[in-house]
Amino acid sequence: MTVVVGWTPDARGHAALVRSAREALAHREDLLVVNATTGTAAVDDRFASSADVSEVQAMLESLGVEAQIRQAVARDIAEELVAIADEVGASLLVIGIRHRSPVGKLLLGSTAQRILLGAQCPVLAVKAPDAPGR
Amino acid sequence: MDALLTGLSLAVTPENLLYAVLGVMLGTAVGVLPGIGPAMTVALLLPVTYNVEPSAALILFAGIYYGGMYGGSTTSILLNTPGESSSVITALEGNKMAKTGRAAQALATAAIGSFVAGTIGTILLVALAPTVAEWVVVLGAPSYFALMVLALLAVTTVLGSSRLRGFIALALGLTIGLVGTATGQPRLTFGNPLLADGIDIVVVAVAIFAVGEALWVAAHLRRRPLEIIPVGRPWMDRADWGRSWKPWLRGTAWGFPFGALPAGGAEMPTFLSYVTERRLAGKHRDEFGKGAIEGVAGPEAANNASAAGTLVPLLAIGLPTTATAAVILAAMQGYGLQPGPQLFEAEPELVWTLLASLFVANTLLLVINLPLAPLWARLLRTPRPYLYAGILFFAVLGAYSVNFQWFDVALLVLFGVLGFAMRRFGVPVLPLIVGVILEPRLEEQLGQALQLSRGDVSALWSEPVAVIVYVVVAALLLWPLVLRLIPGRQGPERLADAVDALEEEVRR
């Protein structure tokens, strides 16, 4: 079985990644790290650079996790993550979430919410440690 | 000199200064963003000219033109994707420098080199343009006609990937220019009274540059994001200055004449400047291909100097040689100003204010770009759908505001699809836009020449200048055939091929 994690090269993504690695180790499962972008901007900070990717690869290796990293350009990040989880028959999907302002909620749909509702497997939502639950 | 000082005093009035600042900011922004260039921006702003003084609008457009050249280098260096076609060469060494941690120096030599070249180029422009205008004023209709033929053929054959495609674009442009009843009887109006006045150049320019590009981007919306190299404030140390100043001057020497010749454009001089720097690099020769500062300094100076050079034929003869210059010419015609020798006679204040404001814009660009380069790079994070939604909105608004009729919006869509198809099939847009703009004047001069000679066609080569120009035209057309006939000389024929070959050679 496989644990799938939605990862971005920032604090939130790091928290999710660390937690997913721990879950994978505890249950002796593989880890699939997914980093997705909509690809509509010339530069996207949440799309990992090759340096970020090799760093994460080294970290997971040192922890002894059997891990793969997949980078995807997709129309809808929530749908893509759910589709990948379905495709590999994930036992668990780990995502990072953040606190959002009321205005932010009004203007933009929540990727996390659509993953929670759309995924077939259990979803574990993790917050970055330096962002306490406000 | 007095005229220039008067112009300068008018250029630094708060209102004109505001337009200059606005122009250079906008120009840098669109230069940074790949796909959006100064030509598209000036086209979108053409309707603004209905409400603004001619001098203010021209200052705005000149700022955009100069700014676009600056902004393009930022994208080339940090992203390895040129923001502008004139920055293609900059990416060769600039991005390598950035990857080895010298992004700050690359940006600095590009910005300061652009300033140096822009200033020298503008001085040359101020010195040359009135003189050229004086020479041109004595020319008759046949010579004018010949010059326009030369300009059309030059933008068609010298640049771009294939001559055939260039001529297709030129034919399309001239055909669009024919529509209307300028000669008394309706031509290509299909019995539609709305076409009787011809097709407004604003609609064509906005459609080809803005709508065509927006459709093209929409067709390739999702692309893997590029890795941007983080950078602080641009700076150079003494060694970098020492290695940069000569390339700046040599780049200027390449850029200005190529801009000033009717076969303008910044691609050729940037390429030549790069080749020159590589040849003259001496002990730094090994650094080429790994991030040599000379390879950034020279081409960046060349593209700004050529932008200044382009304004010589534009102001003195009324011949545009780049897409942006063509759209600026359309703006001047919209004001009822006819660029050329008469302009210096009839509107000296306007001309000198414009020339003086070029110095102002160039200085502003240096001040704005050196400290703010990281900020400009942030623009690249803007999602394309937001950008192009805005562009399409302004495009439709602009087309509608020409005559306040839906018909122009329909034409906008039609030509927008044409612009998309041209990008899809690699047909250059420059010959089309220059063709549309020059067609009425081409016809006017031809008519005048034939009227004076009572229909005798030989009048077309009755002036010595016209004969010389036709010889140049013939050389331009026959050159590739001659090259093919000389055995053992199978060099790269097209600039694009030469750039590809160069890239390959550098990578090795």
XYZ file of C-alpha atoms in Angstrom:
642
model
C 0.000 0.000 0.000
C 1.019 3.609 -0.536
C 0.761 6.853 1.370
C 0.244 9.845 -0.933
C 1.223 13.347 0.154
C 0.449 16.662 -1.493
C 3.673 18.610 -1.176
C 4.756 22.187 -1.872
C 8.208 23.618 -1.102
C 7.033 25.720 1.878
C 6.312 25.313 5.626
C 2.886 23.812 5.078
C 4.159 21.303 2.544
C 7.077 20.416 4.784
C 4.775 19.673 7.729
C 2.656 17.396 5.537
C 5.740 15.690 4.121
C 7.270 14.958 7.545
C 3.998 13.593 8.856
C 3.431 11.423 5.784
C 6.952 10.014 6.070
C 6.224 9.063 9.676
C 2.956 7.355 8.647
C 4.691 5.474 5.844
C 7.439 4.243 8.198
C 4.981 3.261 10.936
C 2.874 1.155 8.585
C 5.753 -0.025 6.362
C 4.238 1.508 3.267
C 5.616 3.319 0.217
C 5.408 7.091 -0.040
C 4.344 8.988 -3.165
C 5.152 12.693 -2.990
C 3.014 14.746 -5.398
C 3.876 18.328 -6.319
C 1.334 19.880 -8.683
C 0.827 23.242 -10.367
C -1.827 24.683 -12.646
C 1.005 25.896 -14.883
C -0.737 29.161 -15.758
C 2.048 31.475 -14.563
C 5.558 31.638 -15.972
C 6.916 31.171 -12.458
C 5.170 29.301 -9.604
C 6.822 29.299 -6.174
C 4.823 26.272 -5.104
C 6.205 24.196 -7.946
C 9.396 22.610 -6.611
C 12.693 23.365 -8.316
C 15.068 20.542 -9.143
C 17.130 21.575 -6.092
C 14.060 21.284 -3.822
C 13.275 17.873 -5.256
C 16.749 16.445 -4.712
C 16.799 17.863 -1.178
C 13.538 16.099 -0.328
C 14.763 12.938 -1.977
C 17.891 12.960 0.192
C 15.871 13.647 3.326
C 13.438 10.780 2.689
C 16.298 8.449 1.892
C 18.027 9.275 5.170
C 14.780 8.481 7.008
C 14.651 5.126 5.248
C 11.381 5.731 3.429
C 10.707 4.024 0.113
C 9.626 7.189 -1.741
C 8.827 8.473 -5.216
C 8.337 12.098 -6.252
C 5.909 13.041 -8.994
C 5.548 16.557 -10.402
C 2.384 17.303 -12.348
C 0.892 20.151 -14.394
C -2.864 19.849 -13.978
C -5.992 21.824 -14.605
C -7.220 21.377 -11.038
C -4.829 20.501 -8.242
C -7.484 18.974 -5.941
C -8.803 16.718 -8.696
C -5.298 15.724 -9.735
C -4.317 14.723 -6.195
C -7.503 12.692 -5.696
C -7.005 11.035 -9.085
C -3.427 10.057 -8.244
C -4.520 8.690 -4.850
C -7.183 6.582 -6.611
C -4.725 5.461 -9.273
C -2.187 4.049 -6.812
C -4.894 2.808 -4.407
C -3.607 5.002 -1.585
C -4.201 3.928 2.005
C -3.851 7.509 3.202
C -3.681 10.968 1.625
C -1.790 13.648 3.593
C -2.240 17.354 2.836
C -1.073 20.585 4.422
C -3.671 23.223 5.250
C -3.568 26.791 6.461
C -5.766 29.252 8.213
C -7.720 31.370 5.760
C -9.389 34.740 6.185
C -13.135 35.072 5.589
C -12.469 37.148 2.479
C -10.063 34.532 1.153
C -12.708 31.870 1.638
C -15.241 33.977 -0.190
C -13.026 34.696 -3.188
C -11.377 31.358 -3.760
C -12.528 27.807 -3.393
C -10.589 25.648 -0.967
C -8.360 22.994 -2.502
C -8.220 21.211 0.871
C -11.997 21.056 1.152
C -12.399 19.556 -2.290
C -9.742 16.954 -1.533
C -11.471 16.021 1.742
C -14.806 15.576 -0.006
C -13.488 13.956 -3.154
C -10.955 11.415 -1.891
C -11.862 7.724 -1.595
C -9.268 7.069 1.129
C -8.836 8.670 4.553
C -7.309 12.149 4.420
C -4.964 13.537 7.051
C -4.779 17.331 7.199
C -1.662 18.843 8.786
C -0.881 22.431 9.773
C 2.568 23.992 9.711
C 3.933 24.113 13.276
C 4.681 27.848 13.194
C 1.086 28.652 12.280
C -0.843 27.844 15.494
C -4.594 27.258 15.136
C -5.900 30.776 15.188
C 20.835 73.022 -29.287
C 18.426 75.780 -28.285
C 15.606 73.733 -29.682
C 16.686 70.756 -27.583
C 16.841 72.863 -24.409
C 13.362 74.225 -25.084
C 12.237 70.661 -25.621
C 13.860 69.623 -22.370
C 12.099 72.358 -20.445
C 8.799 71.108 -21.878
C 9.659 67.478 -21.210
C 10.177 68.019 -17.497
C 6.854 69.731 -16.878
C 5.009 67.711 -14.218
C 2.455 66.415 -16.680
C 4.936 65.208 -19.287
C 7.191 63.797 -16.576
C 4.237 61.819 -15.284
C 3.640 60.347 -18.731
C 7.326 59.486 -19.032
C 7.288 57.679 -15.661
C 4.091 55.877 -16.594
C 5.579 54.893 -19.951
C 8.831 53.475 -18.602
C 7.047 51.575 -15.797
C 4.553 50.085 -18.232
C 7.287 49.391 -20.780
C 9.467 47.568 -18.257
C 6.499 45.542 -17.032
C 5.500 44.380 -20.503
C 9.119 43.779 -21.421
C 9.478 41.446 -18.435
C 6.382 39.421 -19.298
C 7.064 36.924 -22.106
C 4.650 37.283 -25.009
C 3.522 40.790 -24.125
C 5.684 43.386 -25.792
C 5.828 47.121 -26.375
C 4.087 46.769 -29.757
C 1.028 45.166 -28.188
C 1.007 47.701 -25.365
C 1.217 50.720 -27.639
C -1.507 49.195 -29.844
C -3.782 48.731 -26.823
C -3.113 52.316 -25.791
C -3.864 53.798 -29.233
C -7.424 54.746 -28.219
C -5.928 56.754 -25.341
C -4.650 59.149 -27.983
C -8.187 60.434 -28.511
C -8.089 62.171 -25.135
C -4.446 63.099 -24.618
C -2.199 65.778 -26.100
C 0.000 64.474 -28.953
C 3.232 65.256 -27.107
C 2.061 63.451 -23.955
C 0.981 60.363 -25.902
C 4.256 60.221 -27.838
C 6.265 60.575 -24.620
C 4.245 57.716 -23.146
C 4.864 55.530 -26.204
C 8.574 56.344 -26.378
C 8.871 55.411 -22.690
C 7.160 52.107 -23.378
C 9.462 51.431 -26.325
C 12.659 52.090 -24.366
C 11.289 50.350 -21.267
C 10.423 47.205 -23.197
C 14.061 46.794 -24.183
C 15.130 47.020 -20.515
C 12.492 44.650 -19.186
C 13.212 41.941 -21.718
C 16.729 41.465 -20.392
C 15.502 40.740 -16.841
C 13.461 37.776 -18.061
C 16.273 36.561 -20.298
C 18.769 36.549 -17.458
C 16.649 35.191 -14.605
C 14.450 32.767 -16.521
C 16.325 31.881 -19.722
C 13.150 32.832 -21.606
C 13.476 36.089 -23.496
C 10.710 38.561 -22.691
C 11.372 40.189 -26.071
C 12.811 38.962 -29.361
C 15.624 41.484 -28.977
C 16.748 39.770 -25.750
C 17.211 36.291 -27.233
C 20.978 36.696 -27.401
C 21.163 38.087 -23.861
C 19.833 34.795 -22.531
C 22.855 32.925 -23.936
C 25.351 34.332 -21.458
C 23.003 36.119 -19.044
C 21.265 33.003 -17.820
C 24.580 31.174 -17.461
C 25.849 34.040 -15.315
C 22.728 33.865 -13.179
C 23.127 30.119 -12.709
C 26.646 30.598 -11.435
C 25.442 33.153 -8.894
C 26.246 36.263 -10.897
C 22.673 37.339 -11.671
C 23.172 40.667 -9.924
C 26.146 41.518 -12.132
C 24.352 40.407 -15.300
C 21.343 42.594 -14.491
C 23.592 45.516 -13.641
C 25.632 45.351 -16.835
C 22.407 45.020 -18.853
C 20.772 48.011 -17.185
C 23.810 50.303 -17.187
C 24.740 49.210 -20.717
C 21.204 49.957 -21.867
C 21.452 53.383 -20.296
C 24.807 54.154 -21.902
C 23.710 52.891 -25.310
C 20.291 54.543 -25.060
C 21.876 57.884 -24.214
C 24.502 57.721 -26.975
C 21.828 56.493 -29.398
C 19.520 59.350 -28.489
C 22.339 61.885 -28.931
C 23.006 60.436 -32.400
C 19.280 60.566 -33.117
C 19.113 64.232 -32.144
C 22.118 64.971 -34.327
C 21.015 62.929 -37.332
C 17.246 63.148 -37.593
C 16.991 66.848 -38.545
C 19.824 66.434 -41.062
C 18.198 63.423 -42.650
C 14.901 65.309 -42.738
C 16.617 68.129 -44.624
C 17.976 65.719 -47.227
C 14.680 63.967 -47.609
C 12.676 67.143 -48.082
C 14.066 67.622 -51.598
C 13.024 64.133 -52.714
C 10.139 63.751 -55.100
C 7.326 61.244 -55.153
C 9.274 58.590 -57.132
C 12.055 58.529 -54.529
C 9.565 58.319 -51.673
C 7.815 55.491 -53.404
C 11.124 53.675 -53.849
C 12.052 54.185 -50.184
C 8.738 52.752 -49.066
C 9.163 49.745 -51.335
C 12.603 49.243 -49.795
C 11.239 49.465 -46.246
C 8.477 46.969 -47.022
C 10.844 44.490 -48.637
C 13.426 44.910 -45.903
C 11.038 44.074 -43.051
C 9.748 41.186 -45.157
C 12.979 39.520 -46.212
C 15.674 40.321 -43.664
C 13.941 39.086 -40.515
C 11.811 36.073 -39.774
C 12.153 32.408 -40.557
C 11.229 32.287 -44.245
C 10.878 34.714 -47.127
C 7.742 33.064 -48.413
C 6.007 33.524 -45.085
C 7.218 37.113 -44.969
C 5.691 37.830 -48.374
C 2.419 36.153 -47.361
C 2.245 38.514 -44.384
C 3.108 41.510 -46.566
C 0.412 40.597 -49.110
C -2.152 40.272 -46.333
C -1.134 43.654 -44.926
C -1.292 45.460 -48.284
C -4.672 43.865 -49.012
C -6.094 45.051 -45.705
C -4.719 48.489 -46.509
C -6.545 48.503 -49.870
C -10.005 48.188 -48.330
C -12.013 51.362 -48.688
C -12.908 54.057 -51.175
C -9.724 56.149 -51.117
C -9.545 56.209 -54.932
C -13.192 57.087 -55.464
C -14.450 53.648 -56.367
C -15.001 51.041 -53.639
C -12.304 48.374 -53.309
C -12.770 45.150 -51.352
C -15.697 46.627 -49.458
C -18.062 43.790 -50.480
C -20.814 46.369 -50.817
C -20.672 47.011 -47.104
C -20.976 50.746 -46.336
C -19.213 50.196 -42.998
C -16.059 49.283 -44.918
C -16.226 52.363 -47.148
C -13.844 54.351 -44.937
C -11.372 51.493 -44.812
C -10.401 49.432 -41.809
C -9.063 51.437 -38.903
C -5.434 50.649 -38.149
C -6.258 50.583 -34.417
C -8.539 47.601 -34.963
C -5.944 45.738 -37.048
C -3.039 46.437 -34.685
C -4.972 45.532 -31.542
C -6.362 42.387 -33.158
C -3.043 41.126 -34.519
C -0.943 41.924 -31.457
C -3.361 41.550 -28.541
C -6.166 39.196 -29.601
C -3.891 36.961 -31.695
C -1.424 36.614 -28.842
C -4.199 36.034 -26.277
C -5.660 33.215 -28.396
C -2.204 31.749 -28.873
C -1.542 31.778 -25.117
C -4.978 30.320 -24.421
C -4.112 27.438 -26.732
C -0.933 26.772 -24.722
C -2.181 27.801 -21.311
C -0.625 25.165 -19.076
C 3.113 24.910 -19.225
C 5.589 23.570 -16.730
C 6.651 26.584 -14.642
C 10.223 27.732 -15.158
C 12.792 27.887 -12.410
C 13.552 31.490 -11.594
C 16.899 32.422 -10.131
C 16.504 34.542 -7.007
C 18.413 37.797 -7.127
C 19.113 40.758 -4.896
C 19.958 44.261 -5.939
C 21.990 44.476 -9.156
C 25.598 45.594 -8.679
C 29.018 45.306 -10.309
C 32.552 45.417 -8.992
C 35.517 47.119 -10.564
C 36.506 44.116 -12.687
C 32.988 43.885 -14.129
C 33.039 47.568 -15.041
C 36.399 47.092 -16.702
C 35.056 44.207 -18.780
C 31.744 45.899 -19.591
C 32.473 49.360 -20.882
C 34.049 48.390 -24.175
C 31.251 45.939 -25.087
C 28.732 48.666 -24.270
C 30.344 51.014 -26.772
C 30.825 48.347 -29.435
C 27.222 47.194 -28.921
C 26.062 50.759 -29.449
C 28.112 50.957 -32.632
C 26.356 47.847 -33.960
C 22.897 48.726 -32.716
C 22.376 52.289 -33.845
C 23.101 51.948 -37.592
C 21.062 48.756 -37.858
C 18.167 50.489 -36.132
C 18.513 53.530 -38.373
C 18.640 51.585 -41.654
C 15.263 50.810 -43.152
C 16.077 47.144 -42.399
C 15.875 47.761 -38.688
C 15.088 45.552 -35.805
C 17.247 44.608 -32.868
C 17.806 40.922 -33.633
C 20.606 41.331 -36.154
C 22.767 43.842 -34.218
C 22.454 41.904 -30.933
C 23.618 38.814 -32.760
C 26.532 40.645 -34.403
C 27.491 42.251 -31.113
C 27.623 38.861 -29.419
C 29.800 37.411 -32.179
C 32.121 40.434 -31.990
C 32.498 40.196 -28.224
C 33.255 36.515 -28.432
C 35.940 37.114 -31.024
C 37.532 39.971 -29.087
C 37.267 38.371 -25.658
C 40.951 37.403 -25.471
C 41.733 35.694 -22.190
C 38.031 35.555 -21.270
C 37.166 33.568 -24.399
C 36.739 30.355 -22.403
C 34.053 31.989 -20.302
C 31.742 32.304 -23.304
C 29.059 29.668 -22.979
C 29.598 29.614 -19.217
C 28.496 33.161 -18.436
C 30.747 35.879 -19.852
C 29.732 39.385 -18.839
C 30.802 40.739 -22.250
C 28.133 38.571 -23.877
C 25.457 40.361 -21.874
C 26.874 43.890 -21.985
C 27.299 44.052 -25.787
C 23.919 42.728 -26.991
C 21.991 44.673 -24.348
C 23.681 47.884 -25.435
C 23.005 46.961 -29.067
C 19.268 46.484 -28.604
C 18.782 49.815 -26.854
C 20.914 51.673 -29.360
C 18.888 50.131 -32.177
C 15.663 51.299 -30.513
C 17.021 54.837 -30.669
C 18.204 54.282 -34.231
C 14.760 53.116 -35.340
C 13.411 56.556 -34.503
C 15.611 58.191 -37.175
C 13.724 56.813 -40.217
C 10.459 57.003 -38.280
C 10.709 60.717 -37.492
C 12.727 61.930 -40.459
C 11.195 59.897 -43.306
C 8.073 58.373 -41.770
C 9.267 54.809 -42.321
C 8.700 52.301 -39.524
C 11.116 49.355 -39.313
C 9.947 47.612 -36.149
C 6.485 46.629 -34.983
C 6.517 49.170 -32.168
C 7.678 51.959 -34.479
C 4.891 51.003 -36.892
C 2.245 51.360 -34.197
C 3.745 54.662 -33.018
C 3.506 55.859 -36.622
C -0.165 54.892 -36.633
C -0.643 56.972 -33.487
C 0.996 59.997 -35.128
C -1.204 59.621 -38.186
C -4.189 59.447 -35.850
C -3.270 62.945 -34.693
C -3.016 64.127 -38.268
C 0.768 64.389 -37.923
C 2.700 63.174 -40.935
C 6.145 62.024 -39.814
C 8.829 63.070 -42.215
C 10.565 66.285 -43.135
C 7.387 68.344 -42.779
C 7.095 67.298 -39.143
C 10.301 69.119 -38.188
C 9.053 72.243 -39.973
C 5.467 72.217 -38.814
C 5.762 70.875 -35.262
C 9.248 71.688 -33.970
C 8.051 71.935 -30.373
C 6.478 68.491 -30.477
C 9.520 66.858 -32.060
C 12.008 68.398 -29.661
C 9.865 67.643 -26.623
C 9.728 64.037 -27.754
C 13.498 63.866 -28.322
C 14.233 65.493 -24.964
C 11.837 63.171 -23.197
C 13.827 60.224 -24.559
C 16.776 61.347 -22.431
C 14.435 61.712 -19.468
C 12.934 58.260 -20.057
C 16.352 56.672 -20.373
C 17.533 58.154 -17.072
C 14.288 57.170 -15.366
C 14.767 53.613 -16.585
C 18.175 53.340 -14.961
C 16.865 54.777 -11.679
C 13.811 52.531 -11.702
C 15.466 49.353 -12.890
C 18.609 49.072 -10.834
C 16.941 48.946 -7.404
C 13.680 47.362 -8.496
C 14.812 44.404 -10.607
C 13.676 41.787 -8.026
C 10.287 43.480 -7.878
C 9.872 43.332 -11.664
C 10.739 39.637 -11.577
C 7.753 39.102 -9.252
C 5.473 40.030 -12.155
C 6.301 36.642 -13.661
C 4.188 35.010 -10.944
C 1.000 36.556 -12.338
C -1.282 33.787 -13.649
C -1.746 34.140 -17.408
C -5.571 33.986 -17.336
C -5.699 37.212 -15.287
C -3.252 38.972 -17.589
C -4.957 37.999 -20.822
C -8.455 38.622 -19.518
C -7.332 42.197 -18.922
C -5.693 42.422 -22.339
C -8.814 41.137 -24.117
C -10.980 43.549 -22.155
C -8.880 46.524 -23.233
C -8.665 45.188 -26.786
C -12.459 45.064 -27.155
C -12.863 48.421 -25.446
C -10.247 49.929 -27.748
C -11.763 48.511 -30.926
C -15.244 49.627 -29.920
C -14.115 53.144 -29.032
C -12.812 53.751 -32.569
C -16.259 54.419 -34.063
C -18.588 53.165 -31.328
C -19.999 50.432 -33.506
C -20.188 46.671 -33.053
C -18.796 46.139 -36.537
C -15.280 47.031 -35.380
C -15.506 44.436 -32.616
C -16.478 41.846 -35.222
C -13.463 42.871 -37.311
C -11.333 42.620 -34.161
C -12.382 39.005 -33.692
C -11.807 38.231 -37.382
C -8.300 39.706 -37.435
C -7.607 38.214 -34.013
C -8.210 34.770 -35.482
C -5.928 35.751 -38.376
C -3.248 36.776 -35.859
C -3.612 33.425 -34.113
C -3.327 31.558 -37.414
C -0.191 33.541 -38.312
C 1.456 32.542 -35.030
C 0.356 28.958 -35.528
C 1.931 28.773 -38.997
C 4.991 30.858 -38.206
C 4.016 33.819 -40.401
C 5.660 37.006 -39.071
C 3.290 39.819 -38.094
C 5.702 42.703 -38.732
C 5.336 42.781 -42.571
C 1.557 42.718 -42.184
C 1.381 45.656 -39.819
C 3.934 47.737 -41.752
C 2.045 46.868 -44.945
C -1.280 48.059 -43.555
C 0.232 51.299 -42.320
C 2.304 52.145 -45.396
C -0.181 51.053 -48.083
C -2.166 54.325 -48.294
C 1.016 56.412 -48.475
C 2.614 54.034 -50.955
C -0.406 54.473 -53.173
C -0.482 58.230 -52.684
C 3.160 58.631 -53.774
C 2.686 56.275 -56.696
C -0.388 58.209 -57.796
C 1.404 61.514 -57.467
C 4.426 60.339 -59.453
C 2.253 58.976 -62.250
C 0.042 62.055 -62.308
C 3.041 64.351 -62.790
C 4.335 62.188 -65.636
C 0.838 61.764 -67.134
C 0.890 58.025 -66.646
C 4.408 57.426 -67.903
C 5.730 54.564 -65.796
C 9.377 55.423 -66.455
C 8.907 58.427 -64.133
C 9.282 55.971 -61.259
C 13.018 55.697 -61.929
C 13.510 59.254 -63.109
C 15.276 60.415 -59.915
C 18.818 59.321 -59.007
C 17.859 58.485 -55.410
C 15.073 56.218 -56.641
C 17.489 54.378 -58.933
C 19.955 53.802 -56.076
C 17.171 52.542 -53.835
C 15.968 50.128 -56.530
C 19.499 48.775 -56.884
C 19.536 48.129 -53.128
C 16.121 46.463 -53.399
C 17.387 44.230 -56.200
C 20.471 43.324 -54.173
C 18.279 42.490 -51.194
C 16.109 40.194 -53.287
C 18.908 38.521 -55.236
C 21.438 38.133 -52.434
C 20.294 34.688 -51.255
C 20.228 33.433 -54.871
C 23.753 34.688 -55.418
C 24.865 33.033 -52.183
C 23.418 29.761 -53.375
C 25.310 29.990 -56.678
C 28.708 30.495 -55.050
C 29.995 26.985 -54.370
C 31.339 26.138 -50.927
C 29.553 29.004 -49.283
C 26.674 27.274 -47.554
C 26.571 29.352 -44.398
C 23.393 29.720 -42.400
C 21.100 31.865 -44.507
C 18.612 33.032 -41.953
C 19.256 34.855 -38.733
C 17.210 32.317 -36.795
C 19.399 29.488 -38.139
C 22.524 31.452 -37.294
C 21.320 31.915 -33.715
C 20.553 28.211 -33.425
C 23.993 27.324 -34.771
C 25.585 29.745 -32.356
C 23.693 28.321 -29.402
C 24.800 24.847 -30.313
C 28.397 25.924 -30.676
C 28.339 27.696 -27.306
C 26.774 24.749 -25.492
C 29.503 22.389 -26.624
